[in-house]
Structures are given as C-alpha cells and as structure tokens.
Coordinates of C-alpha atoms in Angstrom, one line a residue:
X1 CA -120.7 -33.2 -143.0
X2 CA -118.6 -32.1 -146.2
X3 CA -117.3 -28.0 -145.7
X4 CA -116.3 -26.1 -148.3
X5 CA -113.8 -22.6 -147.0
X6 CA -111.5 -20.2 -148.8
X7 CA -108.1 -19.8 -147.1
X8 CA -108.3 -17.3 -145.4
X9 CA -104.4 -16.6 -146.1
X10 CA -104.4 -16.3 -150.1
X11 CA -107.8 -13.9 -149.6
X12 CA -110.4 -14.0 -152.9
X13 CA -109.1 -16.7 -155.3
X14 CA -107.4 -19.4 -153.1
X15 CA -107.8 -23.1 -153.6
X16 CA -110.7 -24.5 -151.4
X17 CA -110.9 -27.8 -149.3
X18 CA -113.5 -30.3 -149.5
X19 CA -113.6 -33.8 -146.6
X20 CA -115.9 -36.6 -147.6
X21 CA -116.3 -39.2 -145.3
X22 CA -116.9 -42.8 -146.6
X23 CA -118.9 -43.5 -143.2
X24 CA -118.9 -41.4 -140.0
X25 CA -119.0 -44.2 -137.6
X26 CA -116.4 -46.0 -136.0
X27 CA -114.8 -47.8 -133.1
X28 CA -112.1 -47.2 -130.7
X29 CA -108.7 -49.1 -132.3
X30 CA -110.7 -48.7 -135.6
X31 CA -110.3 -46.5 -138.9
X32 CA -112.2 -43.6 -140.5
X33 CA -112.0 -43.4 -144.3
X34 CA -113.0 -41.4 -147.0
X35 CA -111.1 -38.4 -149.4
X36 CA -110.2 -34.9 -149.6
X37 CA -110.7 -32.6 -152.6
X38 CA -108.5 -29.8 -153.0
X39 CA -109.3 -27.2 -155.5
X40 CA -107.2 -24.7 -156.7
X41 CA -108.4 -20.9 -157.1
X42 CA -107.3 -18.4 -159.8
X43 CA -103.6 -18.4 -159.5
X44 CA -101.0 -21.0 -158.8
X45 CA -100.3 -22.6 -155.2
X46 CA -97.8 -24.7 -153.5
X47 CA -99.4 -26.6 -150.5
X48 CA -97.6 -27.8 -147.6
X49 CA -99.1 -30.2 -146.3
X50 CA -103.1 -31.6 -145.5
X51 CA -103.7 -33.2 -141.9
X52 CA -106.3 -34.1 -140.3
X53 CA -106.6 -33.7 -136.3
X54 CA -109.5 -35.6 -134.5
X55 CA -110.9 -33.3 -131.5
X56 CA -113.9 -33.2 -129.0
X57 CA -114.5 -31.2 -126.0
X58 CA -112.7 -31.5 -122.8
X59 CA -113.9 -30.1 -119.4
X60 CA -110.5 -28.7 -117.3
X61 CA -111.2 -27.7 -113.8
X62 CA -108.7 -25.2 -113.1
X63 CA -109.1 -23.7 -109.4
X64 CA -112.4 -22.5 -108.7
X65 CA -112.8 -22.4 -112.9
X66 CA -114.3 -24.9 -114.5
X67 CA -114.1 -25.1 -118.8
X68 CA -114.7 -26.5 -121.5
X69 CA -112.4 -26.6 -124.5
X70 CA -112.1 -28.2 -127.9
X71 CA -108.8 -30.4 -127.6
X72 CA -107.4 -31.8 -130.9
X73 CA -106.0 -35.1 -129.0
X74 CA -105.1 -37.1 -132.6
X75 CA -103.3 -36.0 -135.8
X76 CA -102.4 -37.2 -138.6
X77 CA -100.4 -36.1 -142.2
X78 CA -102.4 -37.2 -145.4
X79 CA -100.1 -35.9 -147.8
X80 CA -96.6 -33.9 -148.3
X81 CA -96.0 -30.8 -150.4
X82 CA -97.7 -29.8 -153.9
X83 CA -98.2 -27.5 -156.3
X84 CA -101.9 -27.0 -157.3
X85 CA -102.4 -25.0 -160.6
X86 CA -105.6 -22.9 -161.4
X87 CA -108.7 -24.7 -161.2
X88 CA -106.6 -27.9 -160.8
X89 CA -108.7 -30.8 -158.9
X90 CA -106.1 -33.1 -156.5
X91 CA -108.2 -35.9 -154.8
X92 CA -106.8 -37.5 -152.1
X93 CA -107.6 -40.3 -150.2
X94 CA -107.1 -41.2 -146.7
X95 CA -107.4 -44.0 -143.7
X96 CA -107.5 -42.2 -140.7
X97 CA -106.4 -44.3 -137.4
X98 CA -108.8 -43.8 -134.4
X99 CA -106.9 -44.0 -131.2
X100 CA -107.9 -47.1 -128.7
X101 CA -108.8 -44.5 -126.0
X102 CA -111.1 -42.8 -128.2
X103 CA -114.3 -41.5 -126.0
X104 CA -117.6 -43.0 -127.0
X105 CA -120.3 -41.1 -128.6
X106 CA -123.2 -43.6 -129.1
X107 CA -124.8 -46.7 -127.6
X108 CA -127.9 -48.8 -129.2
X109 CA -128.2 -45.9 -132.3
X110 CA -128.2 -43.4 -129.4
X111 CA -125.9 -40.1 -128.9
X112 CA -124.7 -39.7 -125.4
X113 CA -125.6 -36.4 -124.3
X114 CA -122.6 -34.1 -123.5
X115 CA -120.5 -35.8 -126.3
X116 CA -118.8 -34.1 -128.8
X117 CA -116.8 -35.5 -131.4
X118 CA -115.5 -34.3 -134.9
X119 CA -112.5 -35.0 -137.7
X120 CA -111.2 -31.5 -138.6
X121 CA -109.4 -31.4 -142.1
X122 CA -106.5 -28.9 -141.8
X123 CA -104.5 -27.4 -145.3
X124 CA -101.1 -25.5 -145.0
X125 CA -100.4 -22.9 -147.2
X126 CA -97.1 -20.5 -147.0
X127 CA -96.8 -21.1 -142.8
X128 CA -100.7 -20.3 -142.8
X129 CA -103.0 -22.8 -141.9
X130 CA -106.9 -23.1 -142.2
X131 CA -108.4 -25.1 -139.4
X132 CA -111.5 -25.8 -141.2
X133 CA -114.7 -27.1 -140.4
X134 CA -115.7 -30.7 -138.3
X135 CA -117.2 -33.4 -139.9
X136 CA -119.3 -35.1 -137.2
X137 CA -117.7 -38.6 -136.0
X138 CA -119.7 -41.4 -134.6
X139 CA -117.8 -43.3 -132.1
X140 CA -118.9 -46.6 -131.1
X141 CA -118.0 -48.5 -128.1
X142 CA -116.0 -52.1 -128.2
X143 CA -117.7 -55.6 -128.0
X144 CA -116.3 -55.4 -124.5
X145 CA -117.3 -52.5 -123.6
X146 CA -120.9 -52.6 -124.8
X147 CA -120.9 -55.7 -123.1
X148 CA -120.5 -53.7 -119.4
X149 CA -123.0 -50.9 -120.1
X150 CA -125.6 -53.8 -121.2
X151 CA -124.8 -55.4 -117.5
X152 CA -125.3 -51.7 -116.1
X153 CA -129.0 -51.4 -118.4
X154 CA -129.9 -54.7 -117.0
X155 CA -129.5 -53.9 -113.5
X156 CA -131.6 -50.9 -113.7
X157 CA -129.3 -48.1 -113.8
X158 CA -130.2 -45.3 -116.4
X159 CA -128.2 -43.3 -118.8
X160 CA -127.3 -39.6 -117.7
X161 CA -124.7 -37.9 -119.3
X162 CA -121.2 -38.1 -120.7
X163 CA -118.5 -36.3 -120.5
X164 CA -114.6 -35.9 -120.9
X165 CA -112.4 -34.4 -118.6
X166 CA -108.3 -33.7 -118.5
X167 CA -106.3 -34.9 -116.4
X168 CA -105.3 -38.6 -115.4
X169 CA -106.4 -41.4 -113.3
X170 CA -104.0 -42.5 -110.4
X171 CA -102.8 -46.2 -111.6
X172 CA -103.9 -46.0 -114.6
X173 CA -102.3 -46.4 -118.1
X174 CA -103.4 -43.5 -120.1
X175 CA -101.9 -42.3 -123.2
X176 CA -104.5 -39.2 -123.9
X177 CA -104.5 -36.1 -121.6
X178 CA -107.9 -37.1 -120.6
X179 CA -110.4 -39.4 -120.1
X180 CA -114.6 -40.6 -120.3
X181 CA -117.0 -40.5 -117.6
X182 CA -120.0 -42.1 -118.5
X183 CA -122.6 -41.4 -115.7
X184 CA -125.5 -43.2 -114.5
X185 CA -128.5 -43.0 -112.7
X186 CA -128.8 -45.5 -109.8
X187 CA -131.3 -48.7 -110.3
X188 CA -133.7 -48.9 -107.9
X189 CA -132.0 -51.2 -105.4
X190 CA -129.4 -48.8 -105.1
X191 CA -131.1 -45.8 -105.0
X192 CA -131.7 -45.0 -101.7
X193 CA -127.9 -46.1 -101.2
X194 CA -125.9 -44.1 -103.9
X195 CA -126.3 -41.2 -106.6
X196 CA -124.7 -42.1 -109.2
X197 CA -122.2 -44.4 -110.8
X198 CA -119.6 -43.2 -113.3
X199 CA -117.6 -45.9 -115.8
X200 CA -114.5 -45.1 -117.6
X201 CA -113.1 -47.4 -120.2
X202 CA -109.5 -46.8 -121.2
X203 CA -108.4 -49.5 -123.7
X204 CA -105.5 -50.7 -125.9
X205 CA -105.3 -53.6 -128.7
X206 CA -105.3 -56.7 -125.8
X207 CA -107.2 -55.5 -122.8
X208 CA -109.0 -52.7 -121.3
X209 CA -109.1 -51.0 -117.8
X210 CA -112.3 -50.1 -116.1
X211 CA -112.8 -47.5 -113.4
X212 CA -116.1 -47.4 -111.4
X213 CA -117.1 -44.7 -109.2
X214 CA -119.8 -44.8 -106.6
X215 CA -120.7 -41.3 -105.4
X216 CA -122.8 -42.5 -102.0
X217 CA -125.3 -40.8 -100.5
X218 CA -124.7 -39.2 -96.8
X219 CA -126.8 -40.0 -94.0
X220 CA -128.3 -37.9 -91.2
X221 CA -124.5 -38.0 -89.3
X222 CA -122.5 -38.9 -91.8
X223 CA -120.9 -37.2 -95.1
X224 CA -121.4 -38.9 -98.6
X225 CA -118.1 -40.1 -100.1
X226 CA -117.3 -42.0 -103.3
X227 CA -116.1 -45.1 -103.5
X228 CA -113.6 -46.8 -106.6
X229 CA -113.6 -50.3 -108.5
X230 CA -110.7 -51.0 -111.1
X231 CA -110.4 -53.9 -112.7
X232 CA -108.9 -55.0 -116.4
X233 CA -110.4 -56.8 -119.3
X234 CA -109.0 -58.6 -122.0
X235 CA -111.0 -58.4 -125.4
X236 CA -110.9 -61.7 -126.3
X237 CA -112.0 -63.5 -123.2
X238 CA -115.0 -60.8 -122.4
X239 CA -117.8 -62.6 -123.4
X240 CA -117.1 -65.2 -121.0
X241 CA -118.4 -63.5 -118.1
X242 CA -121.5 -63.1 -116.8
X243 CA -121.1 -59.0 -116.5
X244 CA -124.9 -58.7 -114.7
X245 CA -123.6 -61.0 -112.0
X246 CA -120.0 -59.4 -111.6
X247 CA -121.0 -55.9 -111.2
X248 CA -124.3 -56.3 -109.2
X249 CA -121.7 -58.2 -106.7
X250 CA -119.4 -55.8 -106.5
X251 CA -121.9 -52.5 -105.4
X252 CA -124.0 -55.1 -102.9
X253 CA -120.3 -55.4 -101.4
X254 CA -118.8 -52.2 -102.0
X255 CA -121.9 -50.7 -99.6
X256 CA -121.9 -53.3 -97.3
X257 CA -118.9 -52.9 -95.9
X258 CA -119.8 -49.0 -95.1
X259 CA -123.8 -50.4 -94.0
X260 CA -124.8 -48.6 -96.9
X261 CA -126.4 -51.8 -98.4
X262 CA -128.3 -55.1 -96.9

C-alpha cells in the first residue's frame, strides 16, 4: 500500500512521505525492500531522521482484561538528518531486516485469520514525529516450518486461527516480547480425544524451537488439561525427517499415557 500524509507538525505546506515496497512478501530472517519519497512543501525543512518500525497486533491478558494492541516489535533508521528545500524530491532507498521470530501471516497463498502485520514508515521533523500509515507485509513461513504445518494438514488437523500474544514461554529462547500461536482443529482420530492443538515456532539463523500444546478434552469425572511438546529443529537437516510420522507419534503417546488415546 503506498500512503501519502502531511505532517501534522509543520500544518498546510509540509513536506509529505511516500513508502513503496519492491514486494510485500517475505520470510522470517529475510529482507523487505523498496524506497521512500520525501517531498518537500512550500517552505524549507530540516529532517531528522526517517525509520521505519515493523508492527502487528499483540493480545495482553492483563487480570481479568484481555487486549489487543498494535506493538511496533522492529525498528530500523533509513537515513540521518537533511535539509529538504521547497518542492525538493529526496528518494531513498532501503533494505529492511525482518527479525527471525517474525509471526507468520500466510500459508499455501492463504492469510491466517487473526494476523496482522504492517511496515510503518516514520519521518521526524523538529522532535515531532508522524507515525504514518502501514503498508501491509506478507510474512511467509521457513522451509522448516512449512514443512511441520504440511505434517499437521496431512494428518487431518484443520486451520483455525492465529494469533500473537505477550509474554514468554518458560525454557524458551525468545528475543521478542511475544510470541505465535497457530491453532488447529483436531483431525479426526483425535477428536473425540483433544480440542485443539496450538504450534509456536520461535526461530534464529541455525535452528528453530517448537512448542505444541494439546488442550484435552475432560471426561465425565475428570477436568480437561493441556499437555506440552518442545523440541528444536535445525534448518539445514529438516527435510530429513519424515514430520507426518514424528508428530502423529508423539499425540498417540502424549494421550496414551493419560488413556486419552488407544
């Protein structure tokens, strides 16, 4: 999306900010290019700076409150100070880096409900800056991880929703304030067992770590509780396991040993 604003600190007659991406999509680890036109107004500037913040929407639980927020969560300077003279045109160009623990918006050309995700082009003028609009970002997931929702497709389980939340997970190496929950439907072996599975990817350059949560269904005497998987893959060796096998092993065991499963 390419947004066009006045600043709202130099009133009628400040410069105006244009973002052009070169291509919205992207992957975790990956870069977003493209440029940034600045024009100036009807009277002489000096700019401060230009960043550009990458954001999407968190859900904080906070007592009995539950939110949701826009959290800017990467940011980065494009250029230094300048002047900009009346009417002057300054292009600037730009390689944006997209953090490894970047949530993930699409999978197979599809959008994951409850994902929002945008690049927000930010110019500082005198102290004052102008936030902008988003340009929409496309987030795609890793070899790896594309690799683990296929298994999850081919055992039957169905797409729900996404979602990111703040906070941490216990044992966990997490660099963001937050982190994805993609959420499944159960397959039909499972269904009478569990409600739903969550995934969370939370990768860096060699490996990633993935978090699996089973939230079982309660019986007639007996409360539903969840149950947890961690284990860590390494990008380069992913493809050398059969992910269908691996995962479908794990739930048949998981809800055995609570005779959830036979």
């Amino acid at each position: 999306m390419v947004f066009k604003r006045l600043m709202k600190a130099m009133g009628v007659g400040g410069p105006s900010v244009e973002t052009v991406l070169a291509n919205p999509n992207c992957r975790p680890g990956g870069q977003l290019e493209g440029r940034i036109q600045v024009v100036g107004g009807d009277h002489q500037v000096d700019i401060d700076q230009v960043s550009l913040g990458l954001v999407t929407r968190v859900e904080v639980e906070s007592g009995d409150n539950d939110y949701d927020t826009t959290q800017e969560f990467h940011r980065q300077q494009i250029t230094g100070a300048f002047r900009l003279e009346p009417g002057q045109r300054h292009d600037i160009p730009f390689r944006f880096a997209v953090p490894w623990e970047t949530p993930v918006t699409e999978l197979y050309g599809q959008h994951l409900h409850g994902m929002t995700m945008g690049l927000r082009t930010e110019l500082e003028v005198a102290r004052a800056v102008d936030k902008g609009d988003l340009d929409a970002v496309s987030v795609h997931p890793l070899p790896a991880q594309e690799r683990l929702l296929d298994a999850l497709l081919r055992l039957g389980f169905r797409f729900a929703r996404a979602d990111v939340e703040r906070g941490h997970i216990y044992g966990v190496r997490q660099t963001l304030p937050f982190y994805q929950e993609i959420e499944f439907n159960p397959a039909p072996q499972y269904a009478r067992s569990i409600n739903q599975l969550e995934v969370t990817f939370v990768a860096d350059a060699q490996q990633m770590q993935v978090v699996l949560e089973v939230d079982k269904r309660g019986g007639v005497f007996s409360e539903g509780r969840d149950a947890f998987g961690r284990f860590t893959v390494d990008h380069a060796t992913a493809d050398r396991t059969d992910w269908t096998a691996e995962l479908d092993n794990w739930l048949r065991q998981s809800l055995s040993r609570r005779g959830l499963f036979s």
